[in-house]
Structure formats: structure tokens, C-alpha cells
Amino acid sequence: MIDLDFQLQRGPFTLDVSLSSDSRVTGLIGPSGGGKTSLIMALIGILKPSRGSIGIRGQHEFFNSARGVNLPIEKRRLGVVFQENLLFPHLNVKENLLFGYKRTDPALRRLQPEEIFELLDLGTQLDRGVGNLSGGEQRRVAIGRALLTSPCLLLLDEPLTGLDVNLRDRILAYLLRLKKELSIPMIYASHSFNDISTVADSVALLTVETNEHNRKHSRVSRLGHPLDILSEAAKVVSIGSIETVIEGEIVSTNPLTGHSVVHSEGLEMYVSPDNKTPGSRCYVTIRADDIIISVGEPPKLSSLNVWAGTIKAFENFQNTVVVTIDVGHRIRAALTEESVRELGLAEGMKVHAIVKAKSLRTVVLGSKES
Amino acid sequence: MHDSEISAITLSLLMGFCSVALNLVPGVATAWIFSRCTFRGKALLETFVFLPLVIPPVVTGYFLIRIFNQQSLVGAILNRLDVQVVFTWTGMAVAGAVMSFALLVRTVRGVLDEINPRLEQAARSLGYSPLRTFFKVTLPLAWPGIVAGSVLCFARTLGEFGATVMISAGTAGNRTIPLEIFHHYQTPGHETEMMRLVVVSIAISSAALVVSEMLIARLGATRYRPHHGG
């Protein structure tokens, strides 16, 4: 779908990109200053490659040095969410959201304002000025503004950077909602493996080499499933804590303990959300480091979440092993190599995954930002 | 107030407005080019534009006479079109405009420099051509600065003496407020007339300054402030 094959020169910095991806969400991971933003700028048309081609297969050719094609920015129909949001300070939320929509040919409008206002829960914010929006609200307006041009591709440059953990979970949940509800392919650039592995279907890894003349050479070295490139990514970026995000519905709340039960396709999760309205859709984040694995039937535990499942895969990086367990959903647990050896874990083995309700983070979309 | 004083005030205000009218579009365009473009010879062009700020106004006035007199090429062409510049109020308006152009460019350029050019890139990515981006993003964000620059341009023209006296010769009916003040100053027994014009002059300039400050404060309030985090 996305076809990139180009070289970009900027002073002592060279970026070589050869990347072809059919994924709904293609991740782009690399260290800060590794050329992620340059790659996005070349796609948008702000930076001009020295040679090569940029396009969407069978639909658009944005740049082709051999054929002398170089579409101006405004003709490329790419939705861009910039790192700094770049909302227009002289316009209110609604005017910002409709800024690009107004310039979009009515025949090409596939997304309608009401739909986007609802998806991003912006309906009640439309008359506000953008200067006093919270960080998360600004990001949502930036995403909505880009989507309302009905772009053929949505580019997200570090969309979760600079947000605290609550807002990060929230924006991540919105991105997962967009991925599920809309058919627009996305490129997601980030230096956080965790964010990318949660949203992206495949990930391209950007690596940087500095030669003896202090010239930096960046290239896309591999495209693969997020976990397949884990060990290579670990050499380039810090992996942090890997997470699994599961969408579900709050079915009941115990007023004594304050715990709510969330159902998602047969998986039952005990969580303690801020908003406990039964029937609400929510996104539950499970940190790989918080999961305990038990072989055989676990004894009586204080932990509420005890899920039976089957081990599906192992990925090693540094001293850590990421174990994928199917408990109705595929969740990831991080263990040390010693634990894996001592427990004798192997693919296909029946185990229990255990995690405290308090360790699970929950976002209910539509509720107020905290 | 005497007719000559009324005429001086009218002429000054007329010159001020003409100067702003002549300078506004080229001034904003020049400021935009200085702020957004890089090209060979830019530093030279900037020096040329800002020169009238530093060289003595009388010298600028002398050059204007040399450019517009009937023996010069420009003067000959204008003469064919029946336009007289030297010793007319047209010439005085041109002198005022030339003397205040740099001030307008400087003010507007400062404002344009403060507008994040990435906002313009964002507009482009939303389907706006460079020209449309200028009118929908750059201009609305810069307008308080443009108005403030125009006020300064107006006030500068009002106070212009050196170049104006060269091109108007300071004859009766051809005197702006500063020229009229100087005329009364040189005439014994005209202290009252002089003082009246001094007060009027201060009043007009103060009003212009207040308007300018108000607009700059307003610009400060609407300037883009990036937000990070909650």
C-alpha cells in the first residue's frame, strides 16, 4: 500500500528508506534524532528527497525523481498530526476541526464532522478557544482536524510524547478506536516500543550509524511484526514496559470493594476505574511486568484476576523473555530467563496468568479527562 | 486657529494616511519576504530598505529631488503623464512614505518572525495553497502587528521634516505641522500659534502611540502558545 524508496540528504545526515507496507497501522520506530520526523516530512512534501519515489501503490504518486514528479504539500491529501499539534490559535475548536474539511472536495469527503466529533468526544468542546484546552484535548483536535480532510493516509508523529500516563492511555485508546472504526491506513512514528507495539500491525526499524567523518546515516533496516523485531529494536531504543490494551465493557461494580468487572469476549477482568457506569466501553491496559505466571492450578490468592490460558510464543531480548499467552485475548507477560527455565515454560503449555486489579489501568472514553 | 494652521494639520494627516496607503501592501510583502525567504543578495536588499532609517532625512530628500525632477528619467515620464512631484503635496506624501517604509517593514517583520512557520506547513497539509495559507493563517495572526506598524508609519510621516522640507521647499500652503511650527518659530510674535501646533502635534502622536500599544498587547494575548501535557 505505502511504497517508499528514497534517499534524503540534509547536511551531514543521510536517510535511506526502502519500505513497502500493507498494514493498517505501520509503526516507525527509531531513536530520537534518528530521522523519523525527516521521513514524515519527506512524505508530506516539506523535505525533498535527493532521489527515489514516494507513493501509495495504485493510487497516488507524490514524488518520483526519475519522472520529475513532486506534488506540492496541499495536493498530497495526507492527514498529519504534528508533534506540537500546531492548532491555529486564532480559531476555536470547531474552526480548527473544519479548517481542512472546508478545503476538501465534497466528492472526496468520506468522514463527516459529526462522526469525528463523536469518535473523539469533542462535541461539547466546539466553541472553546484552543489556548485553554488540556494537552489531551489539543491532541484530539489535531487528530480530528487531520481526519476531516478524509486523507488517504494518516501520519502520526510521536502522538503520545509529552503526555502523562493518564492522557497517554486515553489518546492510545482513541487511536485504537479510530483503527477499529475507520478504514484509513496510518503511519505511526515513535521512539517508544511500547506505544508502537500496542497500535501497529507491523513495525519498521530505523537505525543510525555515525561514520568516522561524523556523518550520520539512517536507514530503515527491517519491517516486521512488533514482537518479531523486539530484540533488534532493543539495540536501538529502550523497550520500557510492554503492555497489552484490551477493549471491553463494564458489566457490574461491587460498591463495597469499588472493583468493576469488565467483559471482553469471554475474558473477565477485575479493574478499579474512575468511571464505573455499567455498559460503558473501556480500554484496560495490562503491563507485562505486572503479570505473574503459575504452572498448574494456583492456590487461593488475594489477586482477583486469575486467567487460564495457553502459551503461544516467546521473544527474548537482553535478559527478559516476553511470553505471549492466549487467555481469550493474547496478552504479554515479561519474565526473566531464570523464571522461564525454572518453570519449564514451553509453547502450548497450560498456565495461569495472575494480576492484581489495582495494577490494571482503565480508560473510559467520553468521561472527563483527569 | 488660523487657516494656515488648519491647512498644516490637514496636510499632515493627509500625508500620514497617504503614506500608510502607499506603504501597506509593499511593506507587508517585503516583511514577508525578509521573514520567510532566503536568497542571494538578501542582506544587501535589507540594508537598502533600512537605509532611510539611518541616513539624514535631508539627504534622502535630496535624492528624491534628483529622482523626480523633470530632467531625470522618472521625472520626465511622470511629466508626460502630467504628474508633478517636486514642490507639490504628492511629492511630500512620497517623501513621507519613503521615510517611514522601513519602520513599517521592521514592525511587521518582527511579528511575522514570531509566527511559527510550522503553522503554515500545517495549513498546507490541510489542503491550503501558499497564497491561501497567507490569507487564512499568516495574515489573521499578524494583523494586530500590521495595524501597529501602520500606526508607527503614520506617526513617523507626521513628524517627518528633513525630506519633506527639501521636496516642498516649505512655501506657504505646502507646510506640514513640523514645517509650520518651524515657520512660526522663526517669525517673531508667533509663539501662541507655535504652541497650539505643538500641542496638536503631541496629541496626534500620543493617540497613535496608545493605539499602537493596545494593538501590540492584543497580539501578545492571541499569540500561539504550545501546550504539552495536561
XYZ file of C-alpha atoms in Angstrom:
600
model
C 0.000 0.000 0.000
C 2.629 2.515 1.124
C 5.642 2.480 -1.164
C 8.704 4.398 -0.083
C 12.055 4.157 -1.783
C 14.108 7.284 -1.496
C 17.212 8.989 -0.192
C 17.174 12.250 1.706
C 20.247 14.434 2.282
C 20.414 17.115 4.956
C 23.919 18.381 5.627
C 25.867 15.582 7.324
C 22.725 13.453 7.607
C 21.615 10.846 5.072
C 18.355 8.953 5.308
C 17.830 5.850 3.165
C 14.320 4.499 3.093
C 13.102 1.400 1.338
C 9.793 0.380 2.782
C 6.654 -1.204 1.472
C 3.825 -1.931 3.860
C 0.258 -3.191 3.553
C -0.543 -2.907 7.252
C -3.457 -0.898 8.590
C -1.048 0.730 11.031
C 2.627 0.782 10.148
C 4.881 1.676 13.038
C 8.115 3.555 12.560
C 10.483 3.183 15.453
C 13.929 4.640 15.964
C 15.959 6.649 18.429
C 15.327 10.380 18.868
C 17.156 12.240 16.124
C 17.177 9.069 14.036
C 15.255 10.506 11.123
C 11.639 9.586 11.905
C 10.451 13.166 11.587
C 12.588 13.672 8.455
C 10.931 10.636 6.891
C 7.496 12.046 7.700
C 8.497 15.489 6.383
C 9.572 13.863 3.111
C 6.233 12.060 2.873
C 4.320 15.292 3.476
C 6.405 17.205 0.950
C 8.164 19.609 3.303
C 11.571 17.998 2.658
C 12.563 16.958 -0.847
C 14.461 13.688 -1.297
C 17.548 13.731 -3.497
C 16.273 10.732 -5.430
C 13.694 7.983 -5.371
C 9.940 7.704 -5.162
C 7.155 8.150 -2.614
C 3.628 6.999 -3.154
C 0.637 4.883 -2.320
C 0.516 1.920 -4.633
C -2.087 2.161 -7.360
C -3.482 5.434 -6.010
C -1.039 8.299 -5.762
C 2.490 9.139 -6.686
C 3.712 12.044 -4.584
C 7.323 12.115 -5.602
C 9.368 10.465 -8.322
C 12.758 11.914 -9.166
C 13.097 9.867 -12.365
C 9.799 11.150 -13.739
C 10.078 14.645 -12.298
C 7.005 14.268 -10.066
C 6.897 16.354 -6.883
C 3.359 17.133 -5.739
C 3.032 20.226 -3.528
C 2.056 19.605 0.111
C -1.566 20.654 -0.344
C -2.139 18.207 -3.227
C -0.963 15.080 -1.378
C -4.071 14.549 0.772
C -2.133 13.238 3.744
C -3.502 13.800 7.218
C -0.729 14.876 9.537
C -0.740 15.021 13.325
C 2.346 17.040 14.195
C 4.272 16.539 17.421
C 3.421 20.084 18.542
C -0.266 19.764 17.464
C 0.025 23.114 15.643
C -3.563 24.182 16.242
C -4.443 27.597 14.826
C -4.554 29.999 17.783
C -6.871 32.483 16.059
C -9.584 29.859 15.549
C -11.778 27.974 18.022
C -12.020 24.179 18.285
C -14.722 23.840 15.651
C -12.997 26.170 13.189
C -9.760 24.243 13.669
C -11.515 20.916 13.105
C -13.268 22.133 9.944
C -10.244 24.039 8.575
C -9.189 21.264 6.190
C -12.687 19.828 5.750
C -13.792 23.066 4.071
C -10.997 22.709 1.509
C -11.768 19.047 0.800
C -13.629 18.306 -2.409
C -17.171 17.243 -1.287
C -16.885 14.201 -3.563
C -13.831 13.035 -1.591
C -15.291 13.578 1.879
C -15.632 10.128 3.398
C -15.687 11.284 7.019
C -18.299 13.698 8.304
C -17.740 16.220 11.123
C -20.418 14.746 13.446
C -18.830 11.318 13.141
C -15.378 12.612 14.078
C -16.684 14.863 16.880
C -18.321 11.775 18.373
C -15.396 9.390 17.858
C -13.050 11.829 19.597
C -15.618 13.087 22.169
C -15.199 16.688 21.056
C -18.896 17.525 20.681
C -19.056 19.619 23.860
C -15.773 21.471 23.229
C -16.544 23.008 19.837
C -16.945 26.632 20.924
C -13.848 26.761 23.121
C -10.653 28.548 22.180
C -7.720 26.222 21.613
C -5.405 28.086 24.002
C -7.018 26.727 27.161
C -7.534 23.121 26.118
C -5.690 20.416 28.038
C -2.829 18.570 26.339
C -5.005 15.577 25.564
C -7.811 17.715 24.162
C -5.375 19.588 21.928
C -4.046 16.295 20.607
C -7.573 15.076 19.864
C -8.396 18.288 17.978
C -5.187 17.864 15.955
C -6.153 14.267 15.122
C -9.730 15.248 14.242
C -8.576 18.148 12.070
C -6.325 15.820 10.058
C -9.005 13.114 9.748
C -11.649 15.543 8.476
C -9.701 16.031 5.238
C -10.540 12.338 4.572
C -6.851 11.653 3.976
C -5.597 8.637 2.050
C -3.057 8.110 4.850
C -2.835 9.439 8.394
C 0.644 10.313 9.679
C 1.150 10.439 13.431
C 4.453 11.893 14.625
C 5.029 10.891 18.273
C 1.339 11.272 19.168
C 1.819 10.200 22.798
C 5.015 12.079 23.589
C 4.761 14.722 26.293
C 1.562 13.309 27.798
C 1.369 11.948 31.338
C 0.372 8.314 31.792
C -3.376 9.009 32.132
C -3.559 11.115 28.997
C -1.288 8.708 27.178
C -3.639 5.782 27.926
C -6.547 7.918 26.836
C -5.103 9.053 23.498
C -3.919 5.479 22.877
C -7.495 4.294 23.445
C -8.746 6.877 20.930
C -6.177 5.707 18.390
C -7.290 2.092 18.884
C -10.894 3.223 18.454
C -10.006 5.026 15.195
C -8.132 1.979 13.971
C -11.196 -0.180 14.612
C -13.833 2.226 13.283
C -12.149 3.853 10.279
C -10.503 2.359 7.213
C -7.736 4.979 6.939
C -4.231 3.494 6.984
C -1.809 5.099 9.405
C 1.902 5.585 9.848
C 2.817 5.857 13.478
C 6.269 7.221 14.346
C 7.540 6.884 17.895
C 10.652 6.215 19.928
C 8.599 4.156 22.371
C 8.413 0.482 21.524
C 5.576 0.068 23.969
C 3.271 2.588 22.234
C 4.043 1.227 18.801
C 3.618 -2.430 19.690
C 0.160 -1.657 21.083
C -1.151 0.082 17.949
C 0.907 -1.044 14.963
C 0.444 -4.245 12.960
C 3.944 -4.067 11.562
C 6.931 -2.004 12.585
C 9.794 -0.567 10.557
C 13.011 -0.096 12.471
C 15.184 2.968 11.775
C 18.828 2.513 12.683
C 21.509 5.195 12.713
C 25.207 4.766 12.029
C 27.732 7.523 12.569
C 30.900 7.107 10.491
C 34.412 8.409 11.222
C 33.714 11.746 9.496
C 30.790 12.330 11.864
C 28.320 11.805 9.046
C 25.085 10.205 10.183
C 23.470 7.555 8.044
C 19.959 6.396 8.912
C 18.153 3.585 7.193
C 15.021 1.525 7.551
C 16.523 -1.794 8.377
C 13.551 -4.055 8.871
C 9.798 -4.329 8.731
C 8.106 -6.967 10.818
C 5.534 -7.836 13.423
C 6.269 -5.765 16.565
C 7.416 -8.744 18.638
C 9.499 -10.191 15.794
C 11.742 -7.148 15.770
C 11.835 -6.824 19.562
C 15.416 -7.967 20.064
C 16.679 -5.776 17.214
C 14.659 -2.804 18.451
C 16.152 -3.315 21.912
C 19.579 -2.452 20.463
C 18.296 0.893 19.175
C 15.654 2.126 21.612
C 14.844 1.385 25.217
C 11.987 -1.081 25.340
C 10.454 0.039 28.630
C 7.479 -1.921 29.798
C 5.442 -3.747 27.209
C 1.689 -3.567 27.554
C -1.453 -5.155 26.219
C -4.561 -2.989 25.751
C -7.939 -4.730 25.664
C -11.246 -3.097 24.806
C -14.201 -4.254 26.886
C -17.450 -3.325 28.560
C -18.050 -2.594 32.247
C -20.763 -5.066 33.300
C -21.005 -4.532 37.039
C -19.446 -2.772 40.009
C -19.111 -4.010 43.574
C -19.885 -0.953 45.727
C -18.020 -2.412 48.731
C -14.669 -3.063 47.082
C -15.028 -0.454 44.325
C -13.967 -3.051 41.782
C -15.700 -3.276 38.440
C -15.970 -6.304 36.214
C -15.066 -5.779 32.580
C -16.009 -8.336 29.951
C -14.229 -8.695 26.674
C -15.038 -11.756 24.567
C -15.115 -14.253 27.403
C -12.245 -12.682 29.356
C -13.349 -11.360 32.732
C -11.201 -8.611 34.241
C -11.481 -7.004 37.654
C -10.436 -3.349 37.485
C -10.884 -0.188 39.535
C -11.853 2.558 37.053
C -12.729 6.178 37.855
C -15.963 5.936 35.928
C -17.984 2.888 36.876
C -21.132 3.316 34.781
C -22.184 -0.193 33.696
C -22.457 -0.500 29.935
C -19.512 1.892 29.322
C -16.891 0.833 26.808
C -13.444 0.923 28.288
C -9.826 0.141 27.488
C -7.840 -1.901 30.000
C -4.041 -1.687 29.967
C -2.121 -4.686 31.324
C 1.596 -4.175 31.947
C 3.717 -7.201 31.028
C 5.818 -6.657 34.186
C 2.759 -6.938 36.462
C 1.780 -10.437 35.349
C 2.662 -13.489 37.444
C 2.619 -16.879 35.760
C 1.652 -20.002 37.606
C 2.095 -23.526 36.291
C -0.701 -25.821 37.433
C -3.765 -24.792 39.421
C -2.874 -21.743 41.553
C -3.649 -21.822 45.296
C -6.104 -19.368 46.870
C -4.857 -15.882 46.027
C -5.698 -12.349 47.068
C -5.437 -11.383 43.431
C -8.800 -11.151 41.650
C -7.571 -11.683 38.127
C -6.584 -15.296 37.579
C -6.852 -16.257 33.927
C -6.260 -19.727 32.487
C -4.505 -19.748 29.159
C -2.037 -21.319 26.753
C 1.491 -20.147 25.963
C 1.704 -19.122 22.320
C 5.147 -17.578 21.804
C 8.419 -16.449 23.363
C 10.528 -13.453 22.416
C 13.901 -12.881 24.051
C 15.589 -9.570 24.440
C 18.509 -8.786 26.692
C 17.747 -10.662 29.955
C 13.991 -10.595 29.515
C 11.576 -13.004 27.891
C 8.232 -11.756 26.605
C 5.718 -14.582 26.803
C 2.521 -14.342 24.776
C -0.361 -16.152 26.475
C -3.788 -16.722 24.989
C -6.328 -16.172 27.777
C -9.158 -15.349 25.372
C -7.071 -12.381 24.308
C -3.382 -12.551 23.610
C -1.633 -10.872 26.491
C 2.092 -10.402 27.065
C 3.958 -11.170 30.244
C 7.597 -10.242 30.876
C 9.682 -12.775 32.804
C 13.357 -13.275 33.489
C 15.193 -16.047 31.654
C 15.695 -17.851 35.001
C 11.962 -17.942 35.716
C 11.217 -19.340 32.274
C 13.849 -22.060 32.810
C 12.796 -22.953 36.350
C 9.101 -23.166 35.462
C 9.975 -25.127 32.335
C 7.707 -22.946 30.209
C 7.172 -24.059 26.622
C 4.857 -23.273 23.731
C 1.420 -24.897 24.087
C 1.711 -25.238 27.879
C -1.381 -24.531 30.013
C -0.669 -21.835 32.613
C -2.463 -19.241 34.715
C -1.767 -15.546 34.390
C -2.331 -13.591 37.600
C -2.531 -9.830 38.028
C -3.879 -7.552 40.759
C -6.919 -5.435 39.922
C -5.064 -2.340 41.105
C -2.298 -2.930 38.550
C -4.706 -2.650 35.638
C -5.196 0.858 34.226
C -8.589 1.637 32.736
C -9.750 4.403 30.425
C -13.445 5.068 29.879
C -13.768 7.187 26.746
C -16.271 10.001 26.883
C -15.660 10.620 30.581
C -13.867 13.754 31.694
C -10.115 13.975 31.305
C -8.355 13.766 34.648
C -6.789 78.889 14.751
C -5.548 80.423 11.505
C -6.205 78.988 8.080
C -2.516 78.213 7.679
C -2.590 76.113 10.866
C -5.736 74.236 9.776
C -4.093 73.674 6.394
C -0.933 72.343 8.079
C -2.924 69.896 10.228
C -5.000 68.739 7.243
C -1.917 68.357 5.078
C -0.093 66.388 7.795
C -2.992 63.998 8.330
C -3.425 63.591 4.563
C 0.295 62.837 4.202
C 0.095 60.328 7.050
C -2.813 58.450 5.509
C -1.295 58.554 2.008
C 1.975 57.230 3.360
C 0.209 54.273 5.038
C -1.851 53.625 1.897
C 1.245 53.660 -0.317
C 3.324 51.511 2.040
C 0.904 48.911 3.383
C 0.873 46.252 0.652
C 4.526 46.580 -0.458
C 5.594 46.844 3.189
C 3.826 43.653 4.278
C 5.089 41.845 1.171
C 8.678 42.982 1.845
C 8.392 41.975 5.507
C 7.065 38.548 4.499
C 9.935 38.039 2.045
C 12.504 39.084 4.685
C 10.927 36.807 7.289
C 10.245 33.692 5.212
C 12.678 33.592 2.285
C 16.389 33.106 1.916
C 18.078 34.146 -1.310
C 21.319 35.605 -2.608
C 21.642 39.338 -2.002
C 19.035 39.347 0.778
C 21.376 41.143 3.207
C 22.063 43.792 0.559
C 18.354 44.303 -0.069
C 17.694 44.567 3.680
C 20.407 47.228 4.015
C 18.872 49.182 1.142
C 15.360 49.032 2.640
C 16.514 50.059 6.116
C 18.867 52.805 4.851
C 16.359 55.683 5.224
C 16.238 54.898 8.967
C 19.891 55.855 9.391
C 20.886 58.353 6.711
C 19.982 62.025 7.316
C 16.437 62.741 6.024
C 17.700 65.804 4.167
C 19.963 63.517 2.145
C 17.024 61.239 1.326
C 15.061 64.365 0.315
C 17.910 65.420 -1.942
C 17.906 62.048 -3.667
C 14.121 62.238 -4.096
C 14.510 65.595 -5.861
C 17.202 64.115 -8.070
C 14.939 61.178 -8.917
C 11.754 63.175 -9.521
C 12.971 66.415 -11.136
C 11.990 66.976 -14.750
C 15.469 66.310 -16.090
C 15.538 62.771 -14.680
C 14.066 59.739 -16.439
C 11.387 59.115 -13.795
C 10.513 62.834 -13.685
C 10.254 63.017 -17.467
C 7.891 60.042 -17.598
C 5.722 61.464 -14.792
C 5.725 64.857 -16.565
C 4.354 63.208 -19.681
C 1.550 61.821 -17.503
C 1.023 65.332 -16.110
C 2.128 64.338 -12.613
C 4.190 66.879 -10.713
C 6.090 65.586 -7.695
C 8.679 68.153 -6.733
C 7.254 71.112 -4.727
C 3.761 69.516 -4.534
C 1.893 67.661 -1.786
C 2.210 64.484 -3.915
C 5.946 64.778 -3.514
C 5.546 65.339 0.217
C 3.428 62.194 0.504
C 6.095 60.253 -1.428
C 8.784 61.654 0.895
C 6.745 60.639 3.948
C 6.187 57.173 2.528
C 9.860 56.647 1.710
C 10.923 57.849 5.159
C 8.505 55.534 7.000
C 8.602 52.408 4.809
C 11.468 50.817 6.761
C 9.656 51.317 10.066
C 6.564 49.501 8.772
C 8.675 46.663 7.348
C 10.597 46.300 10.618
C 7.469 46.134 12.768
C 5.613 43.675 10.522
C 8.697 41.536 10.073
C 9.103 41.234 13.845
C 5.531 39.973 14.106
C 5.923 37.522 11.208
C 9.115 36.162 12.788
C 7.082 35.305 15.883
C 4.522 33.248 13.972
C 5.590 29.597 13.923
C 6.209 28.757 10.241
C 5.166 25.189 11.092
C 1.607 26.503 11.483
C 1.799 27.447 7.804
C 3.055 23.938 6.988
C 0.115 22.524 8.933
C -2.267 24.634 6.821
C -0.565 23.399 3.638
C -1.022 19.790 4.775
C -4.733 20.546 5.223
C -5.057 21.471 1.550
C -4.209 25.190 1.545
C -2.035 26.664 -1.211
C 0.749 29.071 -0.122
C -1.364 32.113 -1.047
C -4.475 30.819 0.723
C -2.315 29.922 3.744
C -1.083 33.515 3.845
C -4.612 34.926 3.888
C -6.140 32.343 6.251
C -3.305 31.813 8.754
C -0.435 34.290 8.444
C -2.445 37.461 7.920
C -5.021 36.873 10.708
C -2.191 36.119 13.145
C -0.148 39.133 12.007
C -2.893 41.708 11.655
C -2.517 43.421 15.055
C 1.171 43.829 14.199
C 0.336 45.131 10.772
C -2.030 47.719 12.250
C 0.584 48.658 14.864
C 3.176 49.026 12.086
C 0.781 51.209 10.123
C 0.258 53.456 13.157
C 4.013 53.853 13.538
C 4.314 54.551 9.813
C 1.586 57.205 10.144
C 3.270 58.835 13.149
C 6.692 58.787 11.500
C 5.259 60.534 8.432
C 3.606 63.132 10.665
C 6.941 64.003 12.250
C 8.900 63.962 9.010
C 10.811 67.219 8.468
C 14.078 66.870 6.547
C 12.989 65.120 3.379
C 9.659 66.988 3.337
C 11.272 70.410 3.551
C 13.575 69.506 0.658
C 10.772 68.369 -1.634
C 8.173 71.033 -0.668
C 10.594 73.960 -0.268
C 8.494 74.944 2.771
C 6.413 77.515 0.917
C 3.056 78.737 2.281
C 0.273 76.137 1.852
C 2.932 73.489 1.406
C 3.759 73.207 5.087
C 3.001 70.224 7.325
C 2.742 70.625 11.118
C 6.534 70.392 11.746
C 7.260 72.813 8.909
C 4.576 75.219 10.153
C 5.994 75.002 13.699
C 9.439 75.841 12.380
C 7.994 78.718 10.321
C 6.247 80.223 13.370
C 9.355 79.660 15.473
C 11.330 81.802 13.054
C 8.685 84.532 12.984
C 8.775 86.937 15.994
C 5.452 87.217 17.861
C 4.082 83.844 16.623
C 4.679 81.953 19.898
C 0.943 81.288 20.504
C 0.468 79.793 17.015
C 3.562 77.709 17.503
C 2.439 76.415 20.911
C -1.023 75.498 19.559
C 0.571 73.327 16.867
C 2.999 71.795 19.360
C 0.021 70.682 21.486
C -1.882 69.342 18.444
C 1.227 67.504 17.315
C 1.760 65.895 20.722
C -1.930 64.927 20.898
C -1.941 63.218 17.500
C 1.313 61.359 18.151
C 0.244 60.260 21.651
C -3.039 58.942 20.297
C -1.153 56.994 17.631
C 1.195 55.536 20.253
C -1.672 54.490 22.551
C -3.471 52.748 19.678
C -0.236 51.001 18.718
C 0.445 49.793 22.285
C -3.115 48.495 22.634
C -2.791 46.501 19.437
C 0.577 45.049 20.426
C -0.891 43.974 23.801
C -3.728 42.308 21.954
C -1.253 40.451 19.762
C 0.509 39.189 22.887
C -2.773 37.753 24.132
C -3.536 35.781 20.987
C -0.037 34.615 20.161
C 0.332 30.876 19.744
C 1.416 29.103 22.898
C 2.169 25.385 22.572
C 0.834 23.175 25.347
C 2.435 19.977 26.498
C 0.914 17.591 28.962
C -2.295 18.035 30.903
